[in-house]
Coordinates of N, CA and C in Angstrom, one line a residue:
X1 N 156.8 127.5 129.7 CA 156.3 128.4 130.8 C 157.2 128.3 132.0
X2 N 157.5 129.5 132.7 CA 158.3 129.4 133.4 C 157.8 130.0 134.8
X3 N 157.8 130.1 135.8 CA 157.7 130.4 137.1 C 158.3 131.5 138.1
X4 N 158.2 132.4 138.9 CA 158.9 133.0 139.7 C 158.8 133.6 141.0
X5 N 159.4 133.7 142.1 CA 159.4 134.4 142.6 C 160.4 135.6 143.4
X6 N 160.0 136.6 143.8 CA 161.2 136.8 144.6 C 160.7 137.9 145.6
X7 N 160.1 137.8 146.5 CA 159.7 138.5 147.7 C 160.5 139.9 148.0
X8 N 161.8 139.5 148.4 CA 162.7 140.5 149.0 C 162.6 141.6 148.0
X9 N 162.9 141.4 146.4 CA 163.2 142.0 145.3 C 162.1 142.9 145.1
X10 N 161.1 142.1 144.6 CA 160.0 142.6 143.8 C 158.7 142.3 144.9
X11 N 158.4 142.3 146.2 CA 157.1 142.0 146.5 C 156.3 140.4 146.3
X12 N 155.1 140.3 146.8 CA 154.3 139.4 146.5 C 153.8 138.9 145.0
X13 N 154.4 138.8 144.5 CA 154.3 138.7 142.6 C 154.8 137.7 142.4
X14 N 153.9 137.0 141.8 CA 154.1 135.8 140.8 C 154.5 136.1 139.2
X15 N 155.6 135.9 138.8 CA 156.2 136.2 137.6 C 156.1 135.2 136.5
X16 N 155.2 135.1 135.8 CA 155.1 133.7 134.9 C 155.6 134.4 132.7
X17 N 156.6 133.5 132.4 CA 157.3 134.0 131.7 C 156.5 132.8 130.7
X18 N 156.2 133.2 129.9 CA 155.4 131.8 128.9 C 156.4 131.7 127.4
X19 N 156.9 132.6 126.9 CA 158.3 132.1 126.4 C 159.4 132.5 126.3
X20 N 160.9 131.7 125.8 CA 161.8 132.0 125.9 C 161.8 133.4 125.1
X21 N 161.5 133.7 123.8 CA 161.7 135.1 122.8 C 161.3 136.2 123.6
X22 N 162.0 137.2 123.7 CA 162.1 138.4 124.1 C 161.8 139.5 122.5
X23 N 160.2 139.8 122.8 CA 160.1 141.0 121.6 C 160.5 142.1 121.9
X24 N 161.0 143.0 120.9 CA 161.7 144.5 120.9 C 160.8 144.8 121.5
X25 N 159.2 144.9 121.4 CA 158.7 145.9 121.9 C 157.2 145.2 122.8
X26 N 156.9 145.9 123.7 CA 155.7 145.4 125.0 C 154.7 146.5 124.9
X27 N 153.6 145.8 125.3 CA 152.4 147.0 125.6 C 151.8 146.0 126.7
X28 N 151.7 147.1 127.9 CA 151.0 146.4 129.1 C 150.0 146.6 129.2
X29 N 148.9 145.4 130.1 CA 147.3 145.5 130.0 C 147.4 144.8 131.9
X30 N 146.7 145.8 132.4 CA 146.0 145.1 133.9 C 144.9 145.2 133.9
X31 N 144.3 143.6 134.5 CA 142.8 143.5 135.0 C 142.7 142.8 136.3
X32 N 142.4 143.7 137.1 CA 142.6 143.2 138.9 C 144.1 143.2 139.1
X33 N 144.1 141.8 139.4 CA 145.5 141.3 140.1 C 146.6 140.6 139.1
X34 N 146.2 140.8 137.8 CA 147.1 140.5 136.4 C 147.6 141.3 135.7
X35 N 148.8 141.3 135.6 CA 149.1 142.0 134.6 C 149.8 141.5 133.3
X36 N 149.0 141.3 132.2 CA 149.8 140.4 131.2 C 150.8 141.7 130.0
X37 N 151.9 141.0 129.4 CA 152.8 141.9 129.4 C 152.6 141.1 127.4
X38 N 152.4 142.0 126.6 CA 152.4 141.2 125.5 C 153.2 141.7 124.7
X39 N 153.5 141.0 123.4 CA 154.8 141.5 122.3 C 153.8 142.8 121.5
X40 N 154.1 143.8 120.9 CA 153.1 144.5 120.8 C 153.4 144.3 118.7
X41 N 153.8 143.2 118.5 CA 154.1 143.4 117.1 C 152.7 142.3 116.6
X42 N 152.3 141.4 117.4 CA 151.1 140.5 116.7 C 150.1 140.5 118.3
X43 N 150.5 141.2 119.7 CA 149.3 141.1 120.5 C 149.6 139.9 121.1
X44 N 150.5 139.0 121.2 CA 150.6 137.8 122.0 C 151.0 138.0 123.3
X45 N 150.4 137.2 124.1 CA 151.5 137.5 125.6 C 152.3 136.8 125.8
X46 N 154.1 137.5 126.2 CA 154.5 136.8 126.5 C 154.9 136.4 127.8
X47 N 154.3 137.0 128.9 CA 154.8 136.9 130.2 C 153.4 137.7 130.8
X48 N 153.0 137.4 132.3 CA 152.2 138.0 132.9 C 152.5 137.8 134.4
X49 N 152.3 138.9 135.4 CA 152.2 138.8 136.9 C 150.8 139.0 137.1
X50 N 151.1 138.2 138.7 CA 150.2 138.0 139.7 C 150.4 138.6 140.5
X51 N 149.9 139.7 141.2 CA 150.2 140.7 142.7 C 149.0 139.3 143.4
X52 N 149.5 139.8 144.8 CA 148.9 139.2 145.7 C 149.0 137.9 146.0
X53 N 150.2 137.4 145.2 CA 150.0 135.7 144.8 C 150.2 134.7 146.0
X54 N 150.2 135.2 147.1 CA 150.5 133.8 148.2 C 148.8 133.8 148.4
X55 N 147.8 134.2 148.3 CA 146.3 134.1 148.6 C 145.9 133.7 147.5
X56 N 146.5 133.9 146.1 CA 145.7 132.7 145.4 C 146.2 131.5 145.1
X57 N 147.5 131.2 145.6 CA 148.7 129.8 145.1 C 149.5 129.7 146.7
X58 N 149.2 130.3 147.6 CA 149.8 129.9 149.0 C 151.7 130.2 148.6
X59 N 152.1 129.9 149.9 CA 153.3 130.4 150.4 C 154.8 129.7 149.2
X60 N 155.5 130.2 148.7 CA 156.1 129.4 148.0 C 158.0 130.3 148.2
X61 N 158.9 129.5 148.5 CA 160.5 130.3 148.2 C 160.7 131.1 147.3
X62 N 161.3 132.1 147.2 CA 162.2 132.7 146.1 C 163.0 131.6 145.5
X63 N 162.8 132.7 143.9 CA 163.3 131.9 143.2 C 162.8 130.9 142.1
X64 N 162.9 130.0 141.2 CA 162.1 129.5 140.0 C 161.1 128.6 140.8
X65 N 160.1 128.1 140.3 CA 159.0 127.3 140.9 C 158.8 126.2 140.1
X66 N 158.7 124.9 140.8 CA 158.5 123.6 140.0 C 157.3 123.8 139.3
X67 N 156.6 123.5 138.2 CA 155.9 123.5 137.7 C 154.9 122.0 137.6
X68 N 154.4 122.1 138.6 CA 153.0 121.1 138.5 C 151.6 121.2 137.7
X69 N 150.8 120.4 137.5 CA 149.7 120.6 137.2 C 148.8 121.1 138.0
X70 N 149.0 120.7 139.4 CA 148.2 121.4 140.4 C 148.4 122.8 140.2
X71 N 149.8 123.2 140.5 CA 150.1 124.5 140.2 C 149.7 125.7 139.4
X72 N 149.5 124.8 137.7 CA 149.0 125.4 136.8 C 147.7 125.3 136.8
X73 N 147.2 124.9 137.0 CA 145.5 124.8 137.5 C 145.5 126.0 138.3
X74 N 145.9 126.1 139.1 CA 145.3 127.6 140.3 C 146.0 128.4 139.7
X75 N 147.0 128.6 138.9 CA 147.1 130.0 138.0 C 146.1 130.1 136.9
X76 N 145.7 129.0 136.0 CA 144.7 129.7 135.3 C 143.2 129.8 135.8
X77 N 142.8 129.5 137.4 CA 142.4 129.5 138.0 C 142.2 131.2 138.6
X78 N 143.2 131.7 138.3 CA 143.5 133.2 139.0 C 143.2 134.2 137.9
X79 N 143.9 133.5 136.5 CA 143.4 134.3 135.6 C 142.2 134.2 135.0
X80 N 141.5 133.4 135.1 CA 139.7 133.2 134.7 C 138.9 134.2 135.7
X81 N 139.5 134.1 137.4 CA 139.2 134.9 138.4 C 139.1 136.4 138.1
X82 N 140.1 136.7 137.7 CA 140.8 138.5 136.7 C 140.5 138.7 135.3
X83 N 139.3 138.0 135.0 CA 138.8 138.0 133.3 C 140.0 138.3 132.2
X84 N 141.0 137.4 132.3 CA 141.8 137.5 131.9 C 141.6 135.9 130.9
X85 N 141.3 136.6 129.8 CA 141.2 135.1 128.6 C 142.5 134.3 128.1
X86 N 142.7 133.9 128.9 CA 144.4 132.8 128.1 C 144.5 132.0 128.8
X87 N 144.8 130.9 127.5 CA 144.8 129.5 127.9 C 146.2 128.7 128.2
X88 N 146.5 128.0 129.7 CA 148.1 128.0 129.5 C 148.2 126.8 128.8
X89 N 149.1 126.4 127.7 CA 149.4 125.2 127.3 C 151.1 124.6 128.1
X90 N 151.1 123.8 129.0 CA 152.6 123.8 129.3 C 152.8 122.9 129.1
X91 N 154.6 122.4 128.6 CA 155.0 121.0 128.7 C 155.6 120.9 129.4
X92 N 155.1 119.7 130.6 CA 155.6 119.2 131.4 C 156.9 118.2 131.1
X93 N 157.4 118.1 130.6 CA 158.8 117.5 130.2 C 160.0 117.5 130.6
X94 N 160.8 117.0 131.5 CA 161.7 117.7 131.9 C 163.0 118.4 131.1
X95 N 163.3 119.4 131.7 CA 164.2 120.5 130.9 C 165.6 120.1 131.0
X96 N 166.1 119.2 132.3 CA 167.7 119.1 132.0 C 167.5 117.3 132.1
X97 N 168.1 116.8 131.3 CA 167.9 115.6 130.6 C 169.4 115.0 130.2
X98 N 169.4 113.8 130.4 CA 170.9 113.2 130.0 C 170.7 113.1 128.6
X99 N 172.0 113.2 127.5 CA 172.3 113.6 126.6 C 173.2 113.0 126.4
X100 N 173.7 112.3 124.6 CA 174.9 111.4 124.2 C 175.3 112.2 123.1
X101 N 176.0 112.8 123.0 CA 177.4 113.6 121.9 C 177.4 112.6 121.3
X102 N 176.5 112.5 120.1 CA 176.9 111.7 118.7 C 178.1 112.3 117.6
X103 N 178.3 113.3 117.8 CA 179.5 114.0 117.1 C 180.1 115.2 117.5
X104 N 181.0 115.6 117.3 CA 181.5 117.2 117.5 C 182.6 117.4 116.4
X105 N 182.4 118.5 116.3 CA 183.0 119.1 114.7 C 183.4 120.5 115.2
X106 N 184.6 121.3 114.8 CA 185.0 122.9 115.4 C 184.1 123.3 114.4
X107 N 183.7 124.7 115.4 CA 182.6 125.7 114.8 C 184.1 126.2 113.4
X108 N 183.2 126.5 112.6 CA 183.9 127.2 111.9 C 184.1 128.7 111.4
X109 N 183.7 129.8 112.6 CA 183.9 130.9 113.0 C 184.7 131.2 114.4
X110 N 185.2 130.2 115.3 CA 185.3 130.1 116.9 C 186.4 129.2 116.9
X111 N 188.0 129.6 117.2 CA 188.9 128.9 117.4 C 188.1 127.8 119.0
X112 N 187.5 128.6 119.8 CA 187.3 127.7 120.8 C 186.0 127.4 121.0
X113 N 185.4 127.1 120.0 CA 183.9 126.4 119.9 C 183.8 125.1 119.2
X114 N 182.9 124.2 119.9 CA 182.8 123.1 118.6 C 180.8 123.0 118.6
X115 N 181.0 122.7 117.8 CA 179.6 122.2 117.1 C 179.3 121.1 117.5
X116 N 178.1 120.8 118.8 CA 178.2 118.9 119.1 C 176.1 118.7 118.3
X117 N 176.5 117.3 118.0 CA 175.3 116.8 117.9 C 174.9 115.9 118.7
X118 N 173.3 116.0 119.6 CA 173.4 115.4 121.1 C 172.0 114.6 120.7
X119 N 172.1 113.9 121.2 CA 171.1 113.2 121.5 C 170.4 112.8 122.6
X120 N 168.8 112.9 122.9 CA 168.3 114.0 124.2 C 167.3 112.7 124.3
X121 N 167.1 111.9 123.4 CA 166.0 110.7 123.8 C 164.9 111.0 122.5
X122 N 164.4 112.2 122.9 CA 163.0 112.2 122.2 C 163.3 113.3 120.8
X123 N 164.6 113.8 121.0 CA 164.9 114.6 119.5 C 166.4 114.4 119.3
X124 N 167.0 115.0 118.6 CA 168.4 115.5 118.5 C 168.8 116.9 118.3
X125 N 169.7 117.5 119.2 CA 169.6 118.7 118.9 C 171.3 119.2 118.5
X126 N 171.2 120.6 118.1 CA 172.2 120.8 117.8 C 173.0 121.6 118.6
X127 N 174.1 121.7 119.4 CA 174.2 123.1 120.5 C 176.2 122.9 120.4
X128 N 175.9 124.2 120.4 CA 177.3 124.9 120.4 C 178.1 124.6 121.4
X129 N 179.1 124.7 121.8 CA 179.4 124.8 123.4 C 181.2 124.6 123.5
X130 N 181.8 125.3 124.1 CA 182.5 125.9 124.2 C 183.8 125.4 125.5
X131 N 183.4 124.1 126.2 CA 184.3 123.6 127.1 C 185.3 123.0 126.3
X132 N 186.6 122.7 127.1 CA 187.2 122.3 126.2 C 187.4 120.7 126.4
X133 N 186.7 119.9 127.3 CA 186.6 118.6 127.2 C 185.5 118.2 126.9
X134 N 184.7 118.7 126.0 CA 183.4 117.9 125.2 C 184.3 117.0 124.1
X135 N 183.6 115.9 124.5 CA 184.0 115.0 122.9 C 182.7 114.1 122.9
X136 N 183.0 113.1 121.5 CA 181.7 112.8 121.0 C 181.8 111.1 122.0
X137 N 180.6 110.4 121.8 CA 180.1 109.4 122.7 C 180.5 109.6 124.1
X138 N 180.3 111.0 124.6 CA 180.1 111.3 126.3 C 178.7 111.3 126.3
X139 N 177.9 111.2 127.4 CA 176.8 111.2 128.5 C 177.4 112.6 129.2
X140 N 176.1 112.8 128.7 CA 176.5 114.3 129.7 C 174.9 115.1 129.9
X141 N 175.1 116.2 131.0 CA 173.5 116.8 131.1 C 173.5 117.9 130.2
X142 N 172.2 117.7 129.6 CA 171.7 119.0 128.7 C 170.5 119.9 129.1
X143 N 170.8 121.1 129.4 CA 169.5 121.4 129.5 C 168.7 122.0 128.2
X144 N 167.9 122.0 128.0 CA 167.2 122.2 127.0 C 166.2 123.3 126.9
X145 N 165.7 124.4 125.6 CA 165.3 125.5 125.5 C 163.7 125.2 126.7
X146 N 163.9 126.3 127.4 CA 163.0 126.4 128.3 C 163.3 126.4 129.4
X147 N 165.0 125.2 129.5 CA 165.2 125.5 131.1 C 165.3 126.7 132.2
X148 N 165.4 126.3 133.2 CA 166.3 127.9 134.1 C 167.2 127.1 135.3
X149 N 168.3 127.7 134.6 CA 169.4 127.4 135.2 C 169.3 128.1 136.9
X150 N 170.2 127.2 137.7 CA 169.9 128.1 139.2 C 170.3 129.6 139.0
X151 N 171.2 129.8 138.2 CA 171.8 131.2 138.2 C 170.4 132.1 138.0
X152 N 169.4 131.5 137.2 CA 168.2 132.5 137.2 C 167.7 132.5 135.5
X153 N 169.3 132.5 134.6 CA 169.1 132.3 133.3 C 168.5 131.4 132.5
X154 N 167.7 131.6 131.9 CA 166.5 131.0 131.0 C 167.6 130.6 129.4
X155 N 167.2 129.1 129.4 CA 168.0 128.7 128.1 C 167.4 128.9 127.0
X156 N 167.2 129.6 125.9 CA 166.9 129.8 124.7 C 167.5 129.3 123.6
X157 N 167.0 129.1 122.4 CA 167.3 128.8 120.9 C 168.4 130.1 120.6
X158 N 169.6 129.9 120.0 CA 170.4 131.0 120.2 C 171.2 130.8 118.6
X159 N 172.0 131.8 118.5 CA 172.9 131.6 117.2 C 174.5 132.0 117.9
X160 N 175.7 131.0 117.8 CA 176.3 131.6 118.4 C 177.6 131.5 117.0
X161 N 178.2 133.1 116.8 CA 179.1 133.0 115.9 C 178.3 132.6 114.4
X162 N 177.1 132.4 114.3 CA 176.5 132.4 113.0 C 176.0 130.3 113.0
X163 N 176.2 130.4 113.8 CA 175.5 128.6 113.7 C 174.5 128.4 114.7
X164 N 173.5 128.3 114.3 CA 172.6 128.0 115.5 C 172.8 126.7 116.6
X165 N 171.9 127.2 117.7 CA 172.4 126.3 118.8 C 170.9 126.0 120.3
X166 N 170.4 124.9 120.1 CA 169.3 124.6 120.7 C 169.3 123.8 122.4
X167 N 169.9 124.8 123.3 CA 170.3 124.3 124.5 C 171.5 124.3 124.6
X168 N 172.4 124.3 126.2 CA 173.2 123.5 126.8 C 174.2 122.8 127.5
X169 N 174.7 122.4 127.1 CA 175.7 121.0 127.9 C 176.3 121.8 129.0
X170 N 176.1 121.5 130.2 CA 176.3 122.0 131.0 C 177.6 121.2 132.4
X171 N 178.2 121.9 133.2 CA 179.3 121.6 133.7 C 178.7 121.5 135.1
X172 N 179.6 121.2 135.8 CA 179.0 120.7 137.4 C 178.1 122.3 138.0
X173 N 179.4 123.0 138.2 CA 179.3 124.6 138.4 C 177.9 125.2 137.8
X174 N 177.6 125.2 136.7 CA 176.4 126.0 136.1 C 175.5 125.3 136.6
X175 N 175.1 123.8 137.1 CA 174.4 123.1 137.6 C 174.0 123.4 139.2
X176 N 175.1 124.2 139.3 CA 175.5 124.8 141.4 C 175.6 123.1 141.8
X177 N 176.1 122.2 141.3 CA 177.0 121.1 142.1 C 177.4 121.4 143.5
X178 N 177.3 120.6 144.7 CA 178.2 120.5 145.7 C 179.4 120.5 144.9
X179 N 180.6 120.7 145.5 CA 181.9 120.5 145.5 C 182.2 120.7 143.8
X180 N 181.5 121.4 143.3 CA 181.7 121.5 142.0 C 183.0 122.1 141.5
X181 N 183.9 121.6 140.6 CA 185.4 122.2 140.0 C 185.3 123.4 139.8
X182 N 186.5 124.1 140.2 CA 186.7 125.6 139.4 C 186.7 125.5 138.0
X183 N 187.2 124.5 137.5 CA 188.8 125.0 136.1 C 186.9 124.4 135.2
X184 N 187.6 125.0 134.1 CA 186.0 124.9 133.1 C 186.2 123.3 132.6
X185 N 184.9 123.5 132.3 CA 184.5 121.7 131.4 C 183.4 121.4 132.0
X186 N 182.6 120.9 131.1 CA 181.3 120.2 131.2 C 181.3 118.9 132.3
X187 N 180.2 118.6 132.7 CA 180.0 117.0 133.3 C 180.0 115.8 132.6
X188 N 180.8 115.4 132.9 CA 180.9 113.6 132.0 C 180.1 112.8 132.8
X189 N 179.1 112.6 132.4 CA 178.3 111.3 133.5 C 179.1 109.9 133.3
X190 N 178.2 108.8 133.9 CA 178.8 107.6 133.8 C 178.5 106.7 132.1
X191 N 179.0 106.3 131.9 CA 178.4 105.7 130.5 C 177.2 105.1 130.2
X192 N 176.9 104.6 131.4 CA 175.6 103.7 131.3 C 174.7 104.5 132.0
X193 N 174.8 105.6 132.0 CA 173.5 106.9 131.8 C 172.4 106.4 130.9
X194 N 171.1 106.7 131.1 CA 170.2 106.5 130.3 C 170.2 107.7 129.3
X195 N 169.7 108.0 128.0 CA 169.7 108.7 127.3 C 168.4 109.2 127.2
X196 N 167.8 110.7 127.7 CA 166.8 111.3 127.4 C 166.0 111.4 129.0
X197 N 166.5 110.5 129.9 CA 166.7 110.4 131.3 C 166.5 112.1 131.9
X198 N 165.3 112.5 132.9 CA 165.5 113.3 133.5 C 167.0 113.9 134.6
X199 N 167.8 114.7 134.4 CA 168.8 114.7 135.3 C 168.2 115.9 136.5
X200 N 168.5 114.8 137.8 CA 168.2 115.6 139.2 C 169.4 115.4 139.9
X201 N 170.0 116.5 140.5 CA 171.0 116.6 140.8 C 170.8 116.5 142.3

């Protein structure tokens, strides 16, 4: 589940995006101050707004919103309010996490892709990625399916070139680093990074 705001753009609206999959097709339902936005192929929701949302969740910046338990309490707080039956399940987990390149192998459709195998603490995942200083036993940040990158982009389960790819490894820049490098390449942390470690920049 993900969070939103953006005043200037869109008004007083709380934007809550509950998963990464984007179905071909939507059918929209409003009751009061909700509006849930669902896939219209099995009726699920995947996303719903809140108009009026600084009076039911108070004042918050543009832009993604931390996701607390307080937080999510007074949104489904708002939707019990708007007889709106859905239950939120969120994981609280953090999304960008230090990460150890157990392997890297070239994609073999992508002269400039390699295939790394990462290790995130509590799984291993598989992700594509495309800098050209990834190698294997680096510490490096990952973010993982569900993040949102500052840029606004939401990380998804993806296929890139025909090999699938679950998050990723990310560079100072995509992170918005102070003093972050122009020239491309991922972040090398220090070696004695913890592995599975929330990364706060």
């Amino acid at each position: 589940m993900n969070v939103f705001m953006n005043k200037q753009g869109v008004g007083d609206v709380l934007m809550v995006q509950l998963t990464t999959e984007r179905p071909e097709q939507t059918e929209i339902e409003s009751k009061g101050d909700v509006t849930l936005i669902k896939a219209s192929q099995n009726g699920e929701a995947v996303a719903f707004n809140i108009f009026n949302a600084t009076q039911y969740i108070g004042e918050h910046a543009d832009g993604s919103i931390d996701l607390t338990p307080e937080l999510v309490a007074k949104i489904q707080e708002v939707l019990e309010k708007n007889n709106v039956s859905l239950e939120l399940n969120v994981d609280f987990s953090p999304k960008f996490v230090v990460g150890h390149v157990v392997s890297k192998e070239k994609h073999p459709n992508a002269d400039k892709l390699n295939i790394c195998t990462v290790d995130v603490g509590s799984e291993t995942l598989q992700i594509v990625c495309g800098a050209p200083n990834v190698e294997s036993d680096q510490k490096v940040v990952v973010a993982k399916v569900g993040a949102v990158m500052p840029s606004g982009m939401v990380i998804r389960d993806a296929e890139l070139r025909g090999v699938p790819s679950s998050g990723m490894i990310c560079s100072a820049k995509e992170l918005a680093l102070p003093d972050a490098p122009e020239e491309k390449g991922i972040l090398v942390l220090a070696a004695d990074s913890e592995v599975g470690s929330p990364f706060t920049n």
